[in-house]
Each structure stands twice: as structure tokens, then as C-alpha cells.
Amino acid sequence: MYFLLHRLGLLVCFYDDMEQMDSAVARALLHQMIKCNQLRGFQAEVQKLKSQLLNIAMQNQTLNDVLGSLSDAVVGLTSSELESLSPEAVHNAIATLNQVSGWAKSQAMILSSKYLSYEKVLSFYNVSQMGALVTGVSTQTFYSMNPKELSRVIRGTTSQYLSDLSPAQQQGILRKIAAFGDFSSSVKYIQGAFFKDISLSDLWKQTGYNPPMMKEKELRRSQALYLYELLSKKNSPVDLLSTGHLVKGVTCQLIESMGADFFLNSFKIFEKNLHLLSPYQVNCLAWKFWKVSNASIPPFLLSVLPTEYLEYVSGPLCIPFIESLGKTEMDLLNPSPRKKNAVLQKVQECLNGSIADEFDVDLLGNLICHLPPAFLHGRMSLKAMATALPQFKLCRQLSHQQKTEIKYKILEFYGSPNNWTAETTSDIGPLIALLSKGELNVLAEKFPDIILQIAQTIGPLSSAEELLSTVFDSVSNGTSSIDSSLTGPDCLGTRAPSSDEIIKLVEANVFWSVQELKCMDAGTFGKNVELLGTVSGFNSSQLIALKEKAKQVWGSLPGWKSYHIVSLGRIALALTEQEIEELDLRSVDTISALGQQREWTPTQARSILQGFLEDSGQTISTLKSFDLVGLGAILCALNSTEIMSVRTAEFSAAVARVGLLFCSSPVLRHFKKMAESVFGTAAGWNGSVLQEIGTIAGGLNEDELKALDKNLMPYFQPIAVRCIPPEIFQALSPEQIANLGPENAAAVTRSQREHLNGPQLQSLQLALDGAQSSAPETEKDDGMPQVGQTPAPGGAPCLSGFSIWLCAALTLHLPF
């Protein structure tokens, strides 16, 4: 029997002969079913089968006895089942548990707590045995570890899980290492995204940086700006540019100062790392290339320059222009809608007004996602549609009008959904979300499994309400009413969500009525609370129903454990101020989970803050950096006195995280004062500081904003630009606004724009267009030499495809 099971391969995932199966066979099947994780579209069925086998595997045995032999089916155990385990059982089964993926945060919290209560002391060895369960270790436990042991953790095999830790956990580890003087030697071993959580002020304190050390690290732009400048004093630009994320720290001044030969030889490095660059940096590259060798400028860079420069794209330049744009992120090159439209108009001209065949589609690449609806409607041939379909499926942000035209093209090409085959439906994939409810119903009746699989993986094309509704009807039809004795007489005749349905529906769970959610049985809620907490579309009434169900299942609020609260997700938003006061909020990990929700009312946020301070026995002045990071959006509830009570050292370590918050203007103003206690007065801030503090820069007052050097304007984060009150934003000079850069200019809000005068608006348009506001004055000359006789700037001859007027403009620096 066991030999046959091994030979089944992936067929084991559909094994359903449960009659007379003994527990040993069930455990053997569960072991073979680890490979079923490969079947993305069948996870609901796989989980249902694992649940059935799990029940058989545990017959006549305790969970403590069989825990290590249940394979990855253990992720299907509820929090109450995991809570019933003994620390010894978890310790004995850790070799199995540490290989399992897919743990919910609450499950990892329970199991890591059990494991560590047996081990007593958290050491490098113990942590290395935990695998993915390390994400459940509390922030305070990490902070209490020996710093040398922690240093070994971040360089050992466990380091692969560090990016899965919460920001509070990561900060707890970094602060402990930094506090005990072992930081300099540890920095070199901190790899990947974990390095991004090191504060700018901590980087300032360390020495011994070198380019090779930076190769495997992800950097925030503030870190890159500081490190590039520091390392450039003793290292060649070639070494620095070849070091991954350090390229984020290349300033426009550095680009401008590069010699022509060096720049041209290095451009491939920039091009390879284009995804790491800001639109401002790309704009600087375009201007530099134009100056040193406009004849050989990569065509896609012409789209970055002011729209007049698009006139250079014609004839033989058209194909490389479209091809290079199609391989680049459009929003990186052109954040401004006006500029984007001009580029797309040039693309349409280059295509001679139509998408004729698959060659045109391949040429367009991801540009096809940006083409205007009218062009899709009348200019795309049916011949091109088959090739365009896979590309449309990758589009992340289509307008309503674009979706409408794509839908018509699909129906024109494939005919009525009544005649579609299973293969056609699968090929169309997430684009079926564009169909009407009636058309979707037809497909759901014919191919329910395919429609369900598509709905479970839908992402790029959101706003798929009709699809989700159809899937809900398809999955929930036939659900029988439940036994009212399980949930009360109010549920007589009411259908209730089953575990199988909830797993299948994912976001479509939003269509359960309040009454149906109320009638869910306790076991179903316990198994699926974490999934239900991720449903973004639940309204307040549904969230309240789920919160009440949690109270019914877990008992009174004072008895809720940290993992209970963490597992709620968005459901926690339904807690009232009085209910929040009843919770045990002493753990920063509990607060960290609550702080990730951004929809709290000010009074709820204030209750969470007070509950944390009271239950943990802390005051604002005793909070550590990981507490501040864990509080997240709750920090916006601090008053001015409390903000000024935060310790400077702790604030400096957490400032980059605080700078991601969208707090009110008064709160940002006081955070700005705290930033000055770290970085000095605002008048002395540089680009790396402005990048580090994020939205806190929105707290600058009118005089401070006016006093900023114009060259610092591109280093505001776009989210900071949006946070500057309109009445203060209008204090910027036209010159400052012209230097914002394309991305920051695109972040200016309508309200801010309405407060600007004529010259300021003109400067804003210059920034949006990518104009080089600080470029030297160009000489004017009325003479018109013969094309090709006089070299263009940089010594390159005029291209044969350029018009006489444009070539003359090239040659003579004529202004456009």
C-alpha cells in the first residue's frame, strides 16, 4: 500500500477513498501530500482532503503523540488545538514543524511560545531549529537575547526568514545589536530587505563600509544617498555603480559631473538598474545623454525630456523607441498624465495609427496597457487580439473605458461565452472579470472549477465584483440550512458559511449576509478567522457580526490572548473604545498587528495607545524604537506633549517608519521638531535626511520651506509633498517648484495647485514635463547650416532620419 502511495505522484492530491482507512495510512498519505502545494488552483480541495485525513490520523491518539507525523497538515489545526499541545510535544516535533510553510501568524506565535517555554533560553541554536516558526517569536524575546547570539542569527540559515518578521520584530533585533557595540561587525552580514530597517543615524555611527559589502543589501534611498557619498571618497565610481542598490544614491550633480566617455561607458549599468532609479534620476540621465551624445541617445530617454523632443522620433527611430518603452515601467519615465498622453500619441503615430498584427503587439510590450480606449476600439485588428490577450492579463491599472473596449474585443474575437470551451475560458483568465453577470453565470454553470480558480488568483484586474458575486452564487448554492441548536433559534432556516466555502471564496466571502455570518458555527470561525480578517470588502455591519462571533467563540475580551487579537485582521476595526479597554494590550506584537490597520477612528486609536501604555506599564518617555515602530498608525493619536516626550535616540531609530504615516498636520509639525532633535535644524538638512523622514517633511512651516535650497526639492518623498498643507505649499518659489522633479510634481494635489499663482503653475508644468530648470542659457542663432555639415553637441553628426529644422536645433542649441 505504502509503495503504491509513493507511485501516485500528484494523483495523491485527489485520493478520496477514506473508507476503512487506518491512521497509519492516513499519516502516510499526509506525508505524500506535501507536494500538493504545487497545485495552486486546487488548494481548497487539497485542504479539505488534508482535514479529513488529519481526523483519521488522530483516531485513538492524542495530538501530542502524533504531531510530528502529520506533515504539513498541521497548518490546518485551530488555535485551540495548538494551544492544547504540550511544550515537550512541540519540542519533539520541531524537525517536522520547521519544514512546514504557510503558517498563520497566530499559529507561529503559539508554537514558538510552546517551543521556547521548553527550551527556557533563546539561543542561536534554538532559533535555527525553528524555521519559519521564528516569525512567531515575540519582539521582547528577541530583544532579551544575547546580542552575540542575535548577531549569529542574522548571518545564519534563519536569515532567510528575517524579511517575514514584522517591522517591530526587525527593529527589536537591530536595536539590541546596536546597543551593545557589535553593530559594525554585524552590518556586513545583514542582507536583503532586512538592511533597509537600519536607521540613517545608525549608519552614521558605523565605519568600515566598502562596495563589496553592499552587493547583497537592499537600500532605502536615504541610505543609498549617504553611503554613495561616503564611499565615493575612497572608491571609484565604476565600483560604486556596479554595487546593486547603491545606484539609488547617485545624484544629478554626480551624473552631470561625469565625463562624456565615462558616462557613455557606464550607461549600461544605469539601464540595467532602471527599476531602482527614481523618475528624477532617469530625467537627469536623459539630459546628460542629450548633452554628450544626442545622436545616439536611447530612444526611450527622449520620452523623458520635454514633449517637444518627441519630434525627433520618426522613421527608423520609431521601432527602437516603442520597443524600449515597452520594456520599461511607463510611470517611472512619465509620472505626469499630460506627458504620458503625449508619449502615447507618438507611439500611435509610429504604429501608423493601428495595431496590425502580433509583431506590433510584441513590439508594444507593456505599453499596450496604456493605450487609449479609442485606439483599442478602432485600431486593433482581430489578428493582433490573440497575441494581445496574455499582455492584457498582466495590466495592473486599466481604466473603466479600457476595460470596456477590451471586453468588446474579447467577444468579437472569441464570440459569445455560450460557445466558449474550457480552454478558451482558461486562456482568458482574469479578463473574464470584464464580462457581465449574465455572461459569467453561463460560464460558472459550464466550468465552475475554472471560474473558481480564476477568482482565487485574481489580482491585476481588481474591481471584479460581478465575478466575485458569480463565484459566491456558484459556491454557496445548495448549502443547506444549519442545525439551529448549534448557534441558536435565530439561525433556523439560515444557511451558514462552511470552512470549505470560505477557503474557496477568499475575497468573495464579502457576499455573506450579516445574518449568515452570525450563524457560522464556532469550529468554522476558529479555522478561518485569519482568512476572514483579510477580506478587504467587509462593511462595518459584517465586521461587527464577525467580532461578536469571536466573542462567542473565545469568551470575554479580558481572556483573549495576543494571538487571538493578531488573527482578527480587519475584524479588529469593529472593536469599540470600551471593548479595546478590556483587551490585554501589553505585547508590542499585539499592537503591531493592530497598528497595521489604517482605518481606526481617532478615538479607537487613542484607546489602543492608552491600553498599551497601561497594560505594559510604560510611559511615552520609556518607549523603545520597536514600540514606536509597532504602534504604526496609532502614533498619529499622540498629542504634542507626548510626542516631545519620546526619547531622541529611540525616535531616530524609528524615524523612517514614522515617515510612512499620514498623520494630521499638527502631529507632523511636532514630529518635525523631533526630527530636528536628531538631524539638526531644518535649514541644515540634506537630501538623505529629507528622504529618511518621509511625510514628516510635510510638517515644515512656511519659513522653513521657503529657506530650503532649490536643489533639495527632488529629495522630498512624493508622500511628503502631498502632506504639505496648501497654504504652506504656496510659499514655495517658482524656482523651487521647477526643481521638484517629475515624480514630486505629479504628487502635487489639486488643492495645493489651486493655491498657486501663474508663475508657480508654469514652474510646476516645467517640472512635470521634465524640463531642466537649472540648465545654462542656450545661445540663439538665426543661421541655418546644411544638415550634416556641423556636428551636433557632443560631436555626433545629425541622424539621417531627423528633419532639417530639428537637426538645426540640435546643432545650434536652439531653444524649443
mmCIF file of C-alpha atoms in Angstrom, residues 8-319:
data_model
loop_
_atom_site.group_PDB
_atom_site.id
_atom_site.type_symbol
_atom_site.label_atom_id
_atom_site.label_comp_id
_atom_site.label_asym_id
_atom_site.label_seq_id
_atom_site.Cartn_x
_atom_site.Cartn_y
_atom_site.Cartn_z
ATOM 1 C CA LEU A 8 0.819 8.078 -7.218
ATOM 2 C CA GLY A 9 2.759 11.325 -7.581
ATOM 3 C CA LEU A 10 0.427 14.326 -7.746
ATOM 4 C CA LEU A 11 -2.560 11.996 -8.091
ATOM 5 C CA VAL A 12 -2.302 11.565 -4.335
ATOM 6 C CA CYS A 13 -3.798 15.064 -4.061
ATOM 7 C CA PHE A 14 -7.127 13.673 -5.335
ATOM 8 C CA TYR A 15 -7.181 10.450 -3.306
ATOM 9 C CA ASP A 16 -10.637 10.157 -1.760
ATOM 10 C CA ASP A 17 -11.056 6.505 -0.716
ATOM 11 C CA MET A 18 -11.455 7.094 3.005
ATOM 12 C CA GLU A 19 -13.484 4.004 3.868
ATOM 13 C CA GLN A 20 -11.797 1.724 6.388
ATOM 14 C CA MET A 21 -8.551 3.706 6.186
ATOM 15 C CA ASP A 22 -6.422 3.344 9.307
ATOM 16 C CA SER A 23 -4.462 6.115 10.955
ATOM 17 C CA ALA A 24 -1.076 4.868 9.699
ATOM 18 C CA VAL A 25 -2.188 5.040 6.057
ATOM 19 C CA ALA A 26 -3.690 8.481 6.654
ATOM 20 C CA ARG A 27 -0.357 9.737 8.039
ATOM 21 C CA ALA A 28 1.489 8.221 5.067
ATOM 22 C CA LEU A 29 -0.884 9.994 2.691
ATOM 23 C CA LEU A 30 -0.398 13.285 4.518
ATOM 24 C CA HIS A 31 3.354 12.920 4.121
ATOM 25 C CA GLN A 32 2.970 12.396 0.371
ATOM 26 C CA MET A 33 0.598 15.344 0.094
ATOM 27 C CA ILE A 34 3.304 17.941 0.786
ATOM 28 C CA LYS A 35 3.804 18.060 -2.990
ATOM 29 C CA CYS A 36 0.170 19.176 -3.429
ATOM 30 C CA ASN A 37 1.176 22.753 -2.650
ATOM 31 C CA GLN A 38 2.204 22.944 -6.315
ATOM 32 C CA LEU A 39 -1.472 22.766 -7.376
ATOM 33 C CA ARG A 40 -2.345 26.434 -6.974
ATOM 34 C CA GLY A 41 -5.887 26.198 -8.282
ATOM 35 C CA PHE A 42 -6.960 23.261 -6.129
ATOM 36 C CA GLN A 43 -5.921 24.329 -2.635
ATOM 37 C CA ALA A 44 -9.485 24.354 -1.290
ATOM 38 C CA GLU A 45 -9.957 20.695 -2.288
ATOM 39 C CA VAL A 46 -6.486 19.784 -1.022
ATOM 40 C CA GLN A 47 -7.103 21.425 2.340
ATOM 41 C CA LYS A 48 -10.454 19.669 2.664
ATOM 42 C CA LEU A 49 -8.798 16.306 1.951
ATOM 43 C CA LYS A 50 -5.985 17.007 4.409
ATOM 44 C CA SER A 51 -8.537 17.910 7.064
ATOM 45 C CA GLN A 52 -10.325 14.585 6.570
ATOM 46 C CA LEU A 53 -7.043 12.651 6.695
ATOM 47 C CA LEU A 54 -5.998 14.619 9.774
ATOM 48 C CA ASN A 55 -9.099 13.435 11.620
ATOM 49 C CA ILE A 56 -8.366 9.815 10.669
ATOM 50 C CA ALA A 57 -4.669 10.142 11.566
ATOM 51 C CA MET A 58 -5.560 11.258 15.093
ATOM 52 C CA GLN A 59 -8.092 8.488 15.794
ATOM 53 C CA ASN A 60 -7.487 6.843 19.163
ATOM 54 C CA GLN A 61 -4.379 9.002 19.672
ATOM 55 C CA THR A 62 -3.649 12.349 21.221
ATOM 56 C CA LEU A 63 -2.413 15.281 19.188
ATOM 57 C CA ASN A 64 0.705 15.369 21.371
ATOM 58 C CA ASP A 65 1.561 11.809 20.290
ATOM 59 C CA VAL A 66 1.143 12.232 16.530
ATOM 60 C CA LEU A 67 2.161 15.879 15.998
ATOM 61 C CA GLY A 68 5.470 15.036 14.328
ATOM 62 C CA SER A 69 3.881 12.608 11.860
ATOM 63 C CA LEU A 70 1.157 14.856 10.450
ATOM 64 C CA SER A 71 3.351 16.527 7.843
ATOM 65 C CA ASP A 72 2.200 19.985 6.680
ATOM 66 C CA ALA A 73 -1.426 19.182 7.543
ATOM 67 C CA VAL A 74 -0.611 20.718 10.920
ATOM 68 C CA VAL A 75 -1.308 24.157 9.421
ATOM 69 C CA GLY A 76 -4.958 23.110 9.421
ATOM 70 C CA LEU A 77 -5.041 22.880 13.232
ATOM 71 C CA THR A 78 -7.005 25.583 15.015
ATOM 72 C CA SER A 79 -5.502 27.859 17.645
ATOM 73 C CA SER A 80 -7.326 25.952 20.396
ATOM 74 C CA GLU A 81 -5.860 22.656 19.148
ATOM 75 C CA LEU A 82 -2.363 24.125 19.028
ATOM 76 C CA GLU A 83 -2.863 25.679 22.457
ATOM 77 C CA SER A 84 -3.632 22.220 23.846
ATOM 78 C CA LEU A 85 -0.188 20.911 22.842
ATOM 79 C CA SER A 86 2.466 20.377 25.468
ATOM 80 C CA PRO A 87 5.813 22.186 25.156
ATOM 81 C CA GLU A 88 7.531 18.795 25.064
ATOM 82 C CA ALA A 89 5.430 17.629 22.094
ATOM 83 C CA VAL A 90 6.300 20.780 20.139
ATOM 84 C CA HIS A 91 9.981 20.332 21.002
ATOM 85 C CA ASN A 92 9.957 16.703 19.860
ATOM 86 C CA ALA A 93 8.189 17.570 16.597
ATOM 87 C CA ILE A 94 10.242 20.655 15.726
ATOM 88 C CA ALA A 95 12.160 18.822 12.961
ATOM 89 C CA THR A 96 8.836 18.421 11.133
ATOM 90 C CA LEU A 97 7.279 21.735 12.102
ATOM 91 C CA ASN A 98 10.279 23.769 10.935
ATOM 92 C CA GLN A 99 9.896 22.440 7.382
ATOM 93 C CA VAL A 100 6.242 23.429 7.083
ATOM 94 C CA SER A 101 5.291 26.608 5.224
ATOM 95 C CA GLY A 102 2.036 28.507 5.259
ATOM 96 C CA TRP A 103 1.779 29.153 8.996
ATOM 97 C CA ALA A 104 -0.614 31.893 10.004
ATOM 98 C CA LYS A 105 0.939 34.473 12.317
ATOM 99 C CA SER A 106 -1.207 33.345 15.252
ATOM 100 C CA GLN A 107 -0.171 29.706 14.758
ATOM 101 C CA ALA A 108 3.518 30.641 14.660
ATOM 102 C CA MET A 109 3.054 32.665 17.870
ATOM 103 C CA ILE A 110 1.532 29.720 19.721
ATOM 104 C CA LEU A 111 4.045 27.106 18.561
ATOM 105 C CA SER A 112 7.129 29.304 19.073
ATOM 106 C CA SER A 113 5.925 30.138 22.572
ATOM 107 C CA LYS A 114 5.480 26.427 23.349
ATOM 108 C CA TYR A 115 8.896 25.564 21.934
ATOM 109 C CA LEU A 116 10.701 28.304 23.818
ATOM 110 C CA SER A 117 8.955 27.515 27.085
ATOM 111 C CA TYR A 118 10.529 24.059 26.855
ATOM 112 C CA GLU A 119 13.963 25.372 25.846
ATOM 113 C CA LYS A 120 13.893 28.090 28.539
ATOM 114 C CA VAL A 121 16.631 30.191 26.879
ATOM 115 C CA LEU A 122 16.544 31.591 23.363
ATOM 116 C CA SER A 123 19.903 30.935 21.731
ATOM 117 C CA PHE A 124 21.232 30.894 18.193
ATOM 118 C CA TYR A 125 20.877 27.105 18.112
ATOM 119 C CA ASN A 126 17.271 27.165 19.295
ATOM 120 C CA VAL A 127 16.289 29.846 16.803
ATOM 121 C CA SER A 128 17.993 27.983 13.949
ATOM 122 C CA GLN A 129 15.821 24.953 14.741
ATOM 123 C CA MET A 130 12.570 26.882 14.333
ATOM 124 C CA GLY A 131 12.497 27.521 10.590
ATOM 125 C CA ALA A 132 9.520 29.668 9.565
ATOM 126 C CA LEU A 133 8.167 29.496 13.134
ATOM 127 C CA VAL A 134 10.743 32.137 14.068
ATOM 128 C CA THR A 135 8.197 34.710 12.842
ATOM 129 C CA GLY A 136 6.145 33.892 15.935
ATOM 130 C CA VAL A 137 8.884 34.814 18.429
ATOM 131 C CA SER A 138 7.869 37.928 20.326
ATOM 132 C CA THR A 139 9.713 41.206 19.840
ATOM 133 C CA GLN A 140 10.522 41.370 23.531
ATOM 134 C CA THR A 141 12.015 37.863 23.427
ATOM 135 C CA PHE A 142 14.296 38.853 20.550
ATOM 136 C CA TYR A 143 15.299 41.994 22.444
ATOM 137 C CA SER A 144 16.134 39.943 25.554
ATOM 138 C CA MET A 145 18.527 37.687 23.616
ATOM 139 C CA ASN A 146 22.267 37.860 23.991
ATOM 140 C CA PRO A 147 23.440 40.332 21.296
ATOM 141 C CA LYS A 148 26.206 37.979 20.126
ATOM 142 C CA GLU A 149 23.662 35.221 19.669
ATOM 143 C CA LEU A 150 21.443 37.635 17.728
ATOM 144 C CA SER A 151 24.368 38.559 15.503
ATOM 145 C CA ARG A 152 24.773 34.880 14.658
ATOM 146 C CA VAL A 153 21.056 34.630 13.909
ATOM 147 C CA ILE A 154 21.141 37.345 11.249
ATOM 148 C CA ARG A 155 24.009 35.631 9.434
ATOM 149 C CA GLY A 156 22.807 32.018 9.831
ATOM 150 C CA THR A 157 20.233 29.956 7.934
ATOM 151 C CA THR A 158 17.417 31.684 9.809
ATOM 152 C CA SER A 159 18.289 34.922 7.995
ATOM 153 C CA GLN A 160 16.064 33.811 5.092
ATOM 154 C CA TYR A 161 13.026 34.375 7.340
ATOM 155 C CA LEU A 162 14.049 37.809 8.668
ATOM 156 C CA SER A 163 12.171 39.678 5.948
ATOM 157 C CA ASP A 164 8.992 37.892 7.106
ATOM 158 C CA LEU A 165 9.274 39.361 10.587
ATOM 159 C CA SER A 166 7.093 42.317 11.493
ATOM 160 C CA PRO A 167 8.734 45.762 11.461
ATOM 161 C CA ALA A 168 8.625 45.734 15.275
ATOM 162 C CA GLN A 169 10.446 42.389 15.446
ATOM 163 C CA GLN A 170 13.103 43.556 12.982
ATOM 164 C CA GLN A 171 13.596 46.765 14.908
ATOM 165 C CA GLY A 172 13.889 44.825 18.193
ATOM 166 C CA ILE A 173 16.735 42.747 16.761
ATOM 167 C CA LEU A 174 18.566 45.736 15.293
ATOM 168 C CA ARG A 175 18.261 47.859 18.430
ATOM 169 C CA LYS A 176 19.661 45.109 20.641
ATOM 170 C CA ILE A 177 22.656 44.554 18.370
ATOM 171 C CA ALA A 178 23.257 48.295 18.015
ATOM 172 C CA ALA A 179 23.010 48.902 21.755
ATOM 173 C CA PHE A 180 25.829 46.508 22.612
ATOM 174 C CA GLY A 181 28.552 47.734 20.295
ATOM 175 C CA ASP A 182 28.595 44.753 17.954
ATOM 176 C CA PHE A 183 26.821 46.619 15.199
ATOM 177 C CA SER A 184 29.805 47.466 12.979
ATOM 178 C CA SER A 185 30.825 43.834 12.670
ATOM 179 C CA SER A 186 27.214 42.743 12.178
ATOM 180 C CA VAL A 187 26.277 45.249 9.461
ATOM 181 C CA LYS A 188 28.224 43.331 6.819
ATOM 182 C CA TYR A 189 26.120 40.218 7.481
ATOM 183 C CA ILE A 190 22.729 41.923 7.317
ATOM 184 C CA GLN A 191 21.480 41.069 3.842
ATOM 185 C CA GLY A 192 18.464 41.690 1.645
ATOM 186 C CA ALA A 193 15.473 43.744 2.740
ATOM 187 C CA PHE A 194 16.396 43.474 6.444
ATOM 188 C CA PHE A 195 19.144 46.043 5.914
ATOM 189 C CA LYS A 196 16.551 48.654 4.930
ATOM 190 C CA ASP A 197 15.409 48.864 8.556
ATOM 191 C CA ILE A 198 18.746 50.225 9.758
ATOM 192 C CA SER A 199 18.240 53.904 10.504
ATOM 193 C CA LEU A 200 20.250 56.633 8.824
ATOM 194 C CA SER A 201 21.530 57.812 12.207
ATOM 195 C CA ASP A 202 22.795 54.295 12.981
ATOM 196 C CA LEU A 203 24.609 54.163 9.641
ATOM 197 C CA TRP A 204 26.320 57.439 10.550
ATOM 198 C CA LYS A 205 27.815 55.857 13.669
ATOM 199 C CA GLN A 206 29.444 52.899 11.887
ATOM 200 C CA THR A 207 32.663 52.622 9.935
ATOM 201 C CA GLY A 208 34.338 50.135 7.640
ATOM 202 C CA TYR A 209 31.877 50.236 4.738
ATOM 203 C CA ASN A 210 33.074 49.087 1.324
ATOM 204 C CA PRO A 211 31.379 48.402 -2.044
ATOM 205 C CA PRO A 212 31.512 44.556 -1.912
ATOM 206 C CA MET A 213 29.726 44.684 1.447
ATOM 207 C CA MET A 214 26.761 46.415 -0.209
ATOM 208 C CA LYS A 215 26.167 43.959 -3.050
ATOM 209 C CA GLU A 216 23.505 41.777 -1.408
ATOM 210 C CA LYS A 217 21.757 44.526 0.508
ATOM 211 C CA GLU A 218 18.537 46.355 -0.310
ATOM 212 C CA LEU A 219 18.773 50.042 0.495
ATOM 213 C CA ARG A 220 16.294 52.796 1.124
ATOM 214 C CA ARG A 221 17.072 55.866 -0.972
ATOM 215 C CA SER A 222 18.182 57.802 2.131
ATOM 216 C CA GLN A 223 20.703 55.067 2.975
ATOM 217 C CA ALA A 224 21.961 54.943 -0.627
ATOM 218 C CA LEU A 225 22.445 58.716 -0.800
ATOM 219 C CA TYR A 226 24.539 58.716 2.361
ATOM 220 C CA LEU A 227 26.555 55.584 1.550
ATOM 221 C CA TYR A 228 27.291 56.567 -2.049
ATOM 222 C CA GLU A 229 28.629 59.938 -0.967
ATOM 223 C CA LEU A 230 30.682 58.335 1.816
ATOM 224 C CA LEU A 231 32.145 55.563 -0.332
ATOM 225 C CA SER A 232 32.855 57.846 -3.284
ATOM 226 C CA LYS A 233 35.655 59.453 -1.265
ATOM 227 C CA LYS A 234 37.776 56.292 -1.425
ATOM 228 C CA ASN A 235 36.298 54.222 -4.250
ATOM 229 C CA SER A 236 35.971 54.633 -7.984
ATOM 230 C CA PRO A 237 32.540 55.430 -9.488
ATOM 231 C CA VAL A 238 32.724 52.180 -11.507
ATOM 232 C CA ASP A 239 32.937 50.108 -8.319
ATOM 233 C CA LEU A 240 30.044 52.005 -6.761
ATOM 234 C CA LEU A 241 27.751 51.908 -9.793
ATOM 235 C CA SER A 242 28.231 48.149 -10.046
ATOM 236 C CA THR A 243 27.052 47.617 -6.470
ATOM 237 C CA GLY A 244 23.315 46.958 -6.701
ATOM 238 C CA HIS A 245 21.157 49.353 -4.729
ATOM 239 C CA LEU A 246 23.918 51.937 -4.283
ATOM 240 C CA VAL A 247 22.859 53.312 -7.672
ATOM 241 C CA LYS A 248 19.849 54.799 -5.863
ATOM 242 C CA GLY A 249 22.288 57.250 -4.273
ATOM 243 C CA VAL A 250 23.603 58.757 -7.487
ATOM 244 C CA THR A 251 22.621 62.427 -7.503
ATOM 245 C CA CYS A 252 22.020 64.602 -10.540
ATOM 246 C CA GLN A 253 25.102 66.596 -9.642
ATOM 247 C CA LEU A 254 27.174 63.408 -9.849
ATOM 248 C CA ILE A 255 25.637 62.484 -13.196
ATOM 249 C CA GLU A 256 26.253 65.988 -14.522
ATOM 250 C CA SER A 257 29.903 65.912 -13.413
ATOM 251 C CA MET A 258 30.691 62.638 -15.220
ATOM 252 C CA GLY A 259 32.963 62.861 -18.227
ATOM 253 C CA ALA A 260 31.350 62.055 -21.568
ATOM 254 C CA ASP A 261 33.284 58.823 -22.168
ATOM 255 C CA PHE A 262 32.798 57.568 -18.639
ATOM 256 C CA PHE A 263 29.069 58.334 -18.761
ATOM 257 C CA LEU A 264 28.547 56.568 -22.085
ATOM 258 C CA ASN A 265 30.547 53.544 -20.928
ATOM 259 C CA SER A 266 28.615 53.400 -17.656
ATOM 260 C CA PHE A 267 25.141 53.918 -19.078
ATOM 261 C CA LYS A 268 24.536 50.166 -19.431
ATOM 262 C CA ILE A 269 24.807 49.884 -15.641
ATOM 263 C CA PHE A 270 22.147 52.560 -15.209
ATOM 264 C CA GLU A 271 19.956 50.913 -17.828
ATOM 265 C CA LYS A 272 20.244 47.516 -16.133
ATOM 266 C CA ASN A 273 19.191 49.065 -12.822
ATOM 267 C CA LEU A 274 16.484 51.324 -14.209
ATOM 268 C CA HIS A 275 13.917 49.795 -11.822
ATOM 269 C CA LEU A 276 15.967 51.076 -8.870
ATOM 270 C CA LEU A 277 16.135 54.650 -10.112
ATOM 271 C CA SER A 278 13.678 57.441 -9.381
ATOM 272 C CA PRO A 279 11.957 59.332 -12.227
ATOM 273 C CA TYR A 280 14.142 62.295 -11.259
ATOM 274 C CA GLN A 281 17.334 60.274 -11.745
ATOM 275 C CA VAL A 282 16.086 58.971 -15.101
ATOM 276 C CA ASN A 283 15.340 62.553 -16.156
ATOM 277 C CA CYS A 284 18.890 63.558 -15.234
ATOM 278 C CA LEU A 285 20.289 60.647 -17.234
ATOM 279 C CA ALA A 286 18.254 61.730 -20.260
ATOM 280 C CA TRP A 287 19.546 65.296 -20.117
ATOM 281 C CA LYS A 288 23.128 64.122 -19.653
ATOM 282 C CA PHE A 289 22.874 61.756 -22.599
ATOM 283 C CA TRP A 290 21.361 64.539 -24.702
ATOM 284 C CA LYS A 291 24.287 66.800 -23.935
ATOM 285 C CA VAL A 292 27.092 64.326 -24.558
ATOM 286 C CA SER A 293 25.699 62.331 -27.486
ATOM 287 C CA ASN A 294 22.200 63.270 -28.601
ATOM 288 C CA ALA A 295 22.619 61.343 -31.858
ATOM 289 C CA SER A 296 22.973 58.047 -30.015
ATOM 290 C CA ILE A 297 20.562 58.693 -27.132
ATOM 291 C CA PRO A 298 18.470 55.596 -26.352
ATOM 292 C CA PRO A 299 15.074 56.415 -27.865
ATOM 293 C CA PHE A 300 13.117 55.752 -24.657
ATOM 294 C CA LEU A 301 15.009 58.591 -22.956
ATOM 295 C CA LEU A 302 13.516 61.029 -25.461
ATOM 296 C CA SER A 303 10.164 60.337 -23.782
ATOM 297 C CA VAL A 304 11.604 61.655 -20.504
ATOM 298 C CA LEU A 305 12.629 65.019 -21.943
ATOM 299 C CA PRO A 306 10.047 67.785 -22.559
ATOM 300 C CA THR A 307 7.377 66.779 -25.054
ATOM 301 C CA GLU A 308 8.942 68.854 -27.875
ATOM 302 C CA TYR A 309 11.790 66.367 -28.027
ATOM 303 C CA LEU A 310 9.386 63.640 -29.144
ATOM 304 C CA GLU A 311 9.555 65.276 -32.583
ATOM 305 C CA TYR A 312 12.910 63.578 -33.002
ATOM 306 C CA VAL A 313 11.188 60.206 -33.011
ATOM 307 C CA SER A 314 10.286 59.312 -36.572
ATOM 308 C CA GLY A 315 11.159 56.874 -39.323
ATOM 309 C CA PRO A 316 13.888 54.431 -38.283
ATOM 310 C CA LEU A 317 13.763 55.590 -34.644
ATOM 311 C CA CYS A 318 10.146 54.507 -34.231
ATOM 312 C CA ILE A 319 10.703 50.793 -33.718
#
